[in-house]
PDB file of C-alpha atoms in Angstrom:
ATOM      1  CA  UNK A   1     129.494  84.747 -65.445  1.00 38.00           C
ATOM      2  CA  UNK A   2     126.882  85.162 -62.948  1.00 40.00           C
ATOM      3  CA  UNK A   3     123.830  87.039 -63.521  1.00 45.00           C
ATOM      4  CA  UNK A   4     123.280  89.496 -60.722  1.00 54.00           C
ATOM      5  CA  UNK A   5     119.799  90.156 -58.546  1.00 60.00           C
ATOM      6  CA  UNK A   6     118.066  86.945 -59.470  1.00 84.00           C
ATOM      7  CA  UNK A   7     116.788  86.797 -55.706  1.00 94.00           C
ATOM      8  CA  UNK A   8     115.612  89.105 -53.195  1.00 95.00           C
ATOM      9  CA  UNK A   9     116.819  87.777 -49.390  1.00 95.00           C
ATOM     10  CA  UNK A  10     113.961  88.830 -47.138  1.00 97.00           C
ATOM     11  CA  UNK A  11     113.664  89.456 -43.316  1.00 98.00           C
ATOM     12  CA  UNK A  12     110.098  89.064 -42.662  1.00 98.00           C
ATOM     13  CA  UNK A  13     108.576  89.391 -38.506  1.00 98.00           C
ATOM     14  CA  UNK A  14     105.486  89.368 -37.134  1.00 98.00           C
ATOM     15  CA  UNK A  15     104.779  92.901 -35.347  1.00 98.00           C
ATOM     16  CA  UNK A  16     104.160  93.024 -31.938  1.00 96.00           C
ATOM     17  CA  UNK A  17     105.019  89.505 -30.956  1.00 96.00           C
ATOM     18  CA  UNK A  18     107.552  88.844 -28.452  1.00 95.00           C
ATOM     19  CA  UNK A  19     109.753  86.489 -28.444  1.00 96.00           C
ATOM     20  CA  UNK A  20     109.819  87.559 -32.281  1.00 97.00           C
ATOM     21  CA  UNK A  21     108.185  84.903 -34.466  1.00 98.00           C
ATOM     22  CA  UNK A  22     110.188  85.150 -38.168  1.00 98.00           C
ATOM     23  CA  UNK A  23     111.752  83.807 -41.484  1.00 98.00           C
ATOM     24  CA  UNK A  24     114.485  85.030 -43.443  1.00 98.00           C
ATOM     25  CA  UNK A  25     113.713  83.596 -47.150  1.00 98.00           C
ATOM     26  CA  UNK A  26     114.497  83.734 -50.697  1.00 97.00           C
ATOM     27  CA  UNK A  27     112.410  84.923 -53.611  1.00 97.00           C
ATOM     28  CA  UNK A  28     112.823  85.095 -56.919  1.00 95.00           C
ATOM     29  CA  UNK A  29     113.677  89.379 -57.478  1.00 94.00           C
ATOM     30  CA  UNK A  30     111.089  89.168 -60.403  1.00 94.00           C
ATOM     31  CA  UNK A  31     108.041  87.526 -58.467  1.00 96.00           C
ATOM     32  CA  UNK A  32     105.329  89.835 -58.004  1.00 98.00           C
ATOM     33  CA  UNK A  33     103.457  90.865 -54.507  1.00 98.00           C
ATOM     34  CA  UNK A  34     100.639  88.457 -55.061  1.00 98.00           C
ATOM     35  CA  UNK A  35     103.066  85.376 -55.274  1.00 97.00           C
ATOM     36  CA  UNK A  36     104.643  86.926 -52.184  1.00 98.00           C
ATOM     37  CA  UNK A  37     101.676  86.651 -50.591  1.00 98.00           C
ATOM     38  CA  UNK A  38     101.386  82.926 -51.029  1.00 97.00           C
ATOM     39  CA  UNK A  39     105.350  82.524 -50.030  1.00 98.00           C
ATOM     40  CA  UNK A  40     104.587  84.224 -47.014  1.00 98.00           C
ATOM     41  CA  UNK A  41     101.330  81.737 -46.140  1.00 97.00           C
ATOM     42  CA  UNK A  42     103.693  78.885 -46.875  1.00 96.00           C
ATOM     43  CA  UNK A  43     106.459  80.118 -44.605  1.00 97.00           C
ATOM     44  CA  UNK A  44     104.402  81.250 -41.269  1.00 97.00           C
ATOM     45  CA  UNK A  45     101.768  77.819 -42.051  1.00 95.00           C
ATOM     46  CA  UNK A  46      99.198  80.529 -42.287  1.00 96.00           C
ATOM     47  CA  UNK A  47      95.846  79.044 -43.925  1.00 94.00           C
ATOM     48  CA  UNK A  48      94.884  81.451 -46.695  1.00 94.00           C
ATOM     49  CA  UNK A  49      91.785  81.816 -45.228  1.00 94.00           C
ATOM     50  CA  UNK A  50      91.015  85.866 -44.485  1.00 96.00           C
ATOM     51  CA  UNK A  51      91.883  88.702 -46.556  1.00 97.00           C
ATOM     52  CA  UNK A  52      95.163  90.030 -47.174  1.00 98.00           C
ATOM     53  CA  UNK A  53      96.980  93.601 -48.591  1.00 98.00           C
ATOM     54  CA  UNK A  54     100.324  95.082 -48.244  1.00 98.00           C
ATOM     55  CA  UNK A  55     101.253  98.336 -47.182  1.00 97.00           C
ATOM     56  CA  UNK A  56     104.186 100.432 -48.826  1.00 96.00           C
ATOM     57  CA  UNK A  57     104.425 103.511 -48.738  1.00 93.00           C
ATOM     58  CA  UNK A  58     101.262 104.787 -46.931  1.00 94.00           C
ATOM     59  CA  UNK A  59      98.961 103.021 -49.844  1.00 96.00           C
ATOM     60  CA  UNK A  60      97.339  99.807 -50.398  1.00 96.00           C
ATOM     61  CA  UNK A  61      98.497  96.680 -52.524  1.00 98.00           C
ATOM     62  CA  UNK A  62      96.714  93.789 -52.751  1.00 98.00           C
ATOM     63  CA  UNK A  63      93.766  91.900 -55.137  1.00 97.00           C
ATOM     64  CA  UNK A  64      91.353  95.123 -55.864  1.00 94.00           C
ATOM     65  CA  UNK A  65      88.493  92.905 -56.930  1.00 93.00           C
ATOM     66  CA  UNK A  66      89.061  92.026 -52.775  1.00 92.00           C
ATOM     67  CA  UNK A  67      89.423  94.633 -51.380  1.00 93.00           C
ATOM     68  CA  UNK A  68      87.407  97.695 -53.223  1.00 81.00           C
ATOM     69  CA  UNK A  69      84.858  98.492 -51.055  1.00 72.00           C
ATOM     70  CA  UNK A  70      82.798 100.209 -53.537  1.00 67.00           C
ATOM     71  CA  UNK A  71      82.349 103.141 -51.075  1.00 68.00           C
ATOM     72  CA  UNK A  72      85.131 105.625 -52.052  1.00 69.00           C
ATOM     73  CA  UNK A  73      87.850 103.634 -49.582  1.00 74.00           C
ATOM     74  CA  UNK A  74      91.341 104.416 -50.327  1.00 85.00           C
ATOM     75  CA  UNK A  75      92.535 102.639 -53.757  1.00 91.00           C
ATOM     76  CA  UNK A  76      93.970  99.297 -53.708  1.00 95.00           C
ATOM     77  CA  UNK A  77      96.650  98.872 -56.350  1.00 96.00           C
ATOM     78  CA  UNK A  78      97.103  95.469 -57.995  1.00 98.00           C
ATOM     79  CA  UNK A  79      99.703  93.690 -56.214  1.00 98.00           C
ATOM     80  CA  UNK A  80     100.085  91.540 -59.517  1.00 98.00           C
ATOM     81  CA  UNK A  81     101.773  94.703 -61.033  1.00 97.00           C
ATOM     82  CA  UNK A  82     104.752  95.033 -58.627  1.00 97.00           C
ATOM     83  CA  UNK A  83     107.533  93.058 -58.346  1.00 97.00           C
ATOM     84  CA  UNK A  84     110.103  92.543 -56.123  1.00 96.00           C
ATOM     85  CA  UNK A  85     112.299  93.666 -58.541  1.00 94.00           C
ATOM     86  CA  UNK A  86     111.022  97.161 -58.341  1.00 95.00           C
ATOM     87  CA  UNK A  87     112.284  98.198 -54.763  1.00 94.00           C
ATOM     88  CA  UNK A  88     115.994  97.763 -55.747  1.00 90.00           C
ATOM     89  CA  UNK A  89     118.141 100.601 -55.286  1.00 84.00           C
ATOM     90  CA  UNK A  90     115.827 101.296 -52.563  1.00 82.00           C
ATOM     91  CA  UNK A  91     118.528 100.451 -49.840  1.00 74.00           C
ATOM     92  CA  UNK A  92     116.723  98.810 -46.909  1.00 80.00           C
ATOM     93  CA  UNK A  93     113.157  99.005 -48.260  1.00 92.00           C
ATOM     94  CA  UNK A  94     110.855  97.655 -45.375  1.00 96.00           C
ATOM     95  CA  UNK A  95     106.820  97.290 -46.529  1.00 97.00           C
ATOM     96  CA  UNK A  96     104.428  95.586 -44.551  1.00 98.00           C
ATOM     97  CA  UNK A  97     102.025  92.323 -45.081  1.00 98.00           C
ATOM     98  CA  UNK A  98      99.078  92.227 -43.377  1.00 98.00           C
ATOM     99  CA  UNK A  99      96.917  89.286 -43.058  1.00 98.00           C
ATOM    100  CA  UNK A 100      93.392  88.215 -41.286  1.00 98.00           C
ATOM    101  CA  UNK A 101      92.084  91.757 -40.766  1.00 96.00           C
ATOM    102  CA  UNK A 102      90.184  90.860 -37.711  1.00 96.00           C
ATOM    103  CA  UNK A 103      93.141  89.606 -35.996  1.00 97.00           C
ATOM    104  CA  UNK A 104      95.241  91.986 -37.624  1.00 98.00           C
ATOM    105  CA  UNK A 105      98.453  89.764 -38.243  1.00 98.00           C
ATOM    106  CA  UNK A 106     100.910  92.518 -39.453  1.00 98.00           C
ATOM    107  CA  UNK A 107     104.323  90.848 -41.017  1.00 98.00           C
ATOM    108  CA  UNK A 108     107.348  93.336 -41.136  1.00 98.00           C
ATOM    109  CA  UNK A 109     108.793  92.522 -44.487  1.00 98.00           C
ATOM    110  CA  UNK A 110     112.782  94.350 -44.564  1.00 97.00           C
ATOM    111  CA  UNK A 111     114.937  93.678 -47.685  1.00 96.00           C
ATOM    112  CA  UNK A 112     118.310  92.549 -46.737  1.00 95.00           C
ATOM    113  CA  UNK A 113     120.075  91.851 -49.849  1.00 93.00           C
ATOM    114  CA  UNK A 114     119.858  90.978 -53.353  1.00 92.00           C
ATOM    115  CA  UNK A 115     122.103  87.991 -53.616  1.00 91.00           C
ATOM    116  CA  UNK A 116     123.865  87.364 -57.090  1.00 85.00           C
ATOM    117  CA  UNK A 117     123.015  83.777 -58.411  1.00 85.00           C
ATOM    118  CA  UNK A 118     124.360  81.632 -61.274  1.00 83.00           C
ATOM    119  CA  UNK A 119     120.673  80.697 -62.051  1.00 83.00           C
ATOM    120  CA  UNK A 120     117.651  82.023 -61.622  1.00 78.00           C
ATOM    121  CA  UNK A 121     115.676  79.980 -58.816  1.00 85.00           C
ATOM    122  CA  UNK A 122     112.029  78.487 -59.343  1.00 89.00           C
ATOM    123  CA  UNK A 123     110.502  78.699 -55.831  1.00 93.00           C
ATOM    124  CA  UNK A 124     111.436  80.032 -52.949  1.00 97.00           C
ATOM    125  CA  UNK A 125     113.220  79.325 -50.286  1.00 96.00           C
ATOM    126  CA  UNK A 126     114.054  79.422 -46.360  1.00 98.00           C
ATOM    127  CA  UNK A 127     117.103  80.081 -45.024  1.00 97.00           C
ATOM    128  CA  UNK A 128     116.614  80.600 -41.374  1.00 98.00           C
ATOM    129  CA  UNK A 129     113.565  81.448 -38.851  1.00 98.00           C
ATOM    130  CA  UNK A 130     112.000  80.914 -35.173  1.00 98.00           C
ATOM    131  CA  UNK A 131     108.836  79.576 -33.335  1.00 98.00           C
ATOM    132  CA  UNK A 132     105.586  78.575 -34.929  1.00 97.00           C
ATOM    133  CA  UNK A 133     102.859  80.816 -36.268  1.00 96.00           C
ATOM    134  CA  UNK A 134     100.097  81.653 -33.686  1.00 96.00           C
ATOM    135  CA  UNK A 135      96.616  79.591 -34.156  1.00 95.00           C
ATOM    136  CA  UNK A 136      94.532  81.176 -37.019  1.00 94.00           C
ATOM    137  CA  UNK A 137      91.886  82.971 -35.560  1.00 95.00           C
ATOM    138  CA  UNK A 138      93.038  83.438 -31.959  1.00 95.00           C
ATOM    139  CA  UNK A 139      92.358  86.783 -31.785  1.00 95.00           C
ATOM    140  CA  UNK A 140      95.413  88.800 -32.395  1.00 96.00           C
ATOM    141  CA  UNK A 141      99.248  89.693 -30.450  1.00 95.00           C
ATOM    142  CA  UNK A 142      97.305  90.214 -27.180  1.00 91.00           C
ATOM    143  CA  UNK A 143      94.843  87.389 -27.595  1.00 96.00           C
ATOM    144  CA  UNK A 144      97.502  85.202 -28.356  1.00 97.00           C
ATOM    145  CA  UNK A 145      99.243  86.239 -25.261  1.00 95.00           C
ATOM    146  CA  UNK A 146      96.272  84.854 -23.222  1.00 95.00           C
ATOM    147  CA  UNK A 147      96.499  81.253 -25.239  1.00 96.00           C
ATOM    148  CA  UNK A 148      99.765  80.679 -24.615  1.00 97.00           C
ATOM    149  CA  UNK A 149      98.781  81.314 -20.628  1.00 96.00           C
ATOM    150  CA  UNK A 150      95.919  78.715 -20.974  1.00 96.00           C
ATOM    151  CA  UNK A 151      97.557  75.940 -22.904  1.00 95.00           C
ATOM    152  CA  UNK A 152     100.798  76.507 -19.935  1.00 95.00           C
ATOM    153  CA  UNK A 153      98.516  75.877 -17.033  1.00 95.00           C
ATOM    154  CA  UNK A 154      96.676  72.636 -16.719  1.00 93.00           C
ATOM    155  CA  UNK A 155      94.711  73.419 -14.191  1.00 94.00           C
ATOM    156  CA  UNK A 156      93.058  76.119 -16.453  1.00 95.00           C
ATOM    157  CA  UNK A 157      89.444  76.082 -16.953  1.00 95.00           C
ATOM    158  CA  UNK A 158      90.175  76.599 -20.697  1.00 95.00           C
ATOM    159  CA  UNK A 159      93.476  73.706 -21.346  1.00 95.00           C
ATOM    160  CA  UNK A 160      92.133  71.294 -22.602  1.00 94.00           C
ATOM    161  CA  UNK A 161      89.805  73.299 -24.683  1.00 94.00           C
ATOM    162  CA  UNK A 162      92.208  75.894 -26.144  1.00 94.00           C
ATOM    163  CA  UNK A 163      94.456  72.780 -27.180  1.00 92.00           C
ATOM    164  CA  UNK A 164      91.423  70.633 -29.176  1.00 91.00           C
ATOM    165  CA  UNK A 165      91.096  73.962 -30.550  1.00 90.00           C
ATOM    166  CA  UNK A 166      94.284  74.684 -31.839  1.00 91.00           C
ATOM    167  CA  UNK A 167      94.477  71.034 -33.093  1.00 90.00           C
ATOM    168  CA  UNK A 168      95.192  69.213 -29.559  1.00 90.00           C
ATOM    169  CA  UNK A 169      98.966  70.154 -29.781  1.00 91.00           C
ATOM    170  CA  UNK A 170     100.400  73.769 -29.897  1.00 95.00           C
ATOM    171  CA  UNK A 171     104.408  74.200 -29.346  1.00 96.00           C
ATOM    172  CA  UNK A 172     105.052  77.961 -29.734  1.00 96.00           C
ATOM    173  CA  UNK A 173     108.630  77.351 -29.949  1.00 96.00           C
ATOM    174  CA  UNK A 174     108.439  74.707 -33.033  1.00 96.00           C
ATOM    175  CA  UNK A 175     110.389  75.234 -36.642  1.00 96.00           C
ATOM    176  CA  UNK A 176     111.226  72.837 -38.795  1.00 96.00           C
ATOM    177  CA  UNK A 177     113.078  73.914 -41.280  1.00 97.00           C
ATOM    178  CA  UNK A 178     112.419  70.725 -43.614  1.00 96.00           C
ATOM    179  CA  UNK A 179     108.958  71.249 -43.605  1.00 94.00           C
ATOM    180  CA  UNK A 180     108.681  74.500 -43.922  1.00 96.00           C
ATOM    181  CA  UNK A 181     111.088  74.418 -47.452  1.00 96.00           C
ATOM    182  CA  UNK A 182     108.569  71.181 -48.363  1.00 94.00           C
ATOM    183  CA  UNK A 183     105.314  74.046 -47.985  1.00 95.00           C
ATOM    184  CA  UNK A 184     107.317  76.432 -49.919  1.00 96.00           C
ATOM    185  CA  UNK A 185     107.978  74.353 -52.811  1.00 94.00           C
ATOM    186  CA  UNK A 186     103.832  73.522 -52.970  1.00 93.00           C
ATOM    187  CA  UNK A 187     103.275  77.197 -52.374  1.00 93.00           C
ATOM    188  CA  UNK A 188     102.225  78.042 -55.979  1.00 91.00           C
ATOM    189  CA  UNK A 189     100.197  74.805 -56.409  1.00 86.00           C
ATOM    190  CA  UNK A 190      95.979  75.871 -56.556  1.00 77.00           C
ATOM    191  CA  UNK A 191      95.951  72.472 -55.390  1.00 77.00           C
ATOM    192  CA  UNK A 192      98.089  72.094 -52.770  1.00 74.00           C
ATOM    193  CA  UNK A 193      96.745  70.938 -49.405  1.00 75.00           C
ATOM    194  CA  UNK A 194      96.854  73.455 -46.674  1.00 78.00           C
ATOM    195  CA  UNK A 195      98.695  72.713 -43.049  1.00 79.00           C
ATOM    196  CA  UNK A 196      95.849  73.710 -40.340  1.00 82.00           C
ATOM    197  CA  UNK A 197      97.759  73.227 -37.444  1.00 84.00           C
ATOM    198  CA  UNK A 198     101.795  72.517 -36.973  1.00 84.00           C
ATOM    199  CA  UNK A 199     102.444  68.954 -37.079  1.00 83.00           C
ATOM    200  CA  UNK A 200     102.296  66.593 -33.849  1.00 81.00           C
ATOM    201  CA  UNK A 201     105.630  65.441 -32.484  1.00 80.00           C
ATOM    202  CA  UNK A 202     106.882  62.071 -33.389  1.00 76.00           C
ATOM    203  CA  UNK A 203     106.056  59.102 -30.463  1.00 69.00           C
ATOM    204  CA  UNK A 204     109.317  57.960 -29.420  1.00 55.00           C
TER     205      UNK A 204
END
């Protein structure tokens, strides 16, 4: 017999980016928010390296001892409490990720199904997505918008800067598939080392 809702299949975007930039993953249904979060830096290549919270429901999820302000800010509520688990029956259920709050990297997160599974899986996984992750630090959407202009025109002022920047390669189109599942499966390591920029293209 197969035990049912051992995984939660998740559509996740980033907002405001166009051509969209996304994954459509696996995750164990009983994984909490704050191992989400570390799926979802695995997934995009992101670096771990600003703050982070999630948004459901007009309130604030994430690590408190973060993100409390000590000034009477709106609560944050331990995202080590809530599980994946706990939006089913909630047909739909979209919820938002935000990461880097200076560049304001907002990640529509929509919850497409609960697939039924014969045994329970121990990392996540990725089924499907499109085009890399902008640079960390870049600015933002619009920002962003302006890099991809520099790095397309040679004669820019800015090239060859902009690409030693962003690690003197930048595809925006890249996704590999292989490497993202290979970052997913270290996502829970402390240790594991993280990507800083996408990876070169093979010579040849």
């Amino acid at each position: 017999m197969f035990s049912q809702r051992k995984v939660a299949q998740l559509l996740v975007r980033l907002i405001e980016i166009d051509p969209p930039i996304w994954r459509r993953l696996l995750v164990p249904s009983d994984w909490t928010l704050a191992k989400l979060h570390r799926v979802l830096q695995a997934a995009f290549g992101w670096t771990d390296a600003h703050l982070h919270e999630f948004h459901i429901g007009g309130l604030r999820y994430g690590d408190p001892d973060l993100l409390d302000d000590g000034f009477d800010g709106p609560r944050v509520f331990d995202y080590a409490d809530v599980r994946l688990l706990d939006f089913l029956g909630q047909p739909d259920a979209v919820f938002v990720y935000v990461y880097d709050f200076g560049d304001n990297w907002q990640h529509e997160i929509r919850i497409e199904a609960w697939p039924e599974v014969e045994t329970a899986p121990k990392q996540a996984q990725c089924l499907d997505g499109a085009r890399a992750r902008p640079p960390e630090d870049v600015g933002g959407p619009w920002s962003y918008g302006d890099f991809l202009e520099v790095i397309r025109d040679p004669e820019h002022d800015d090239h060859a800067s902009n690409l030693r920047w962003a690690g003197g390669h930048f595809d925006p189109e890249w996704f590999d598939l292989e490497v993202i599942n290979k970052d997913l499966r270290n996502a829970m390591r402390s240790n594991a080392a993280r990507r800083l920029h996408q990876p070169k293209p093979k010579k040849g």
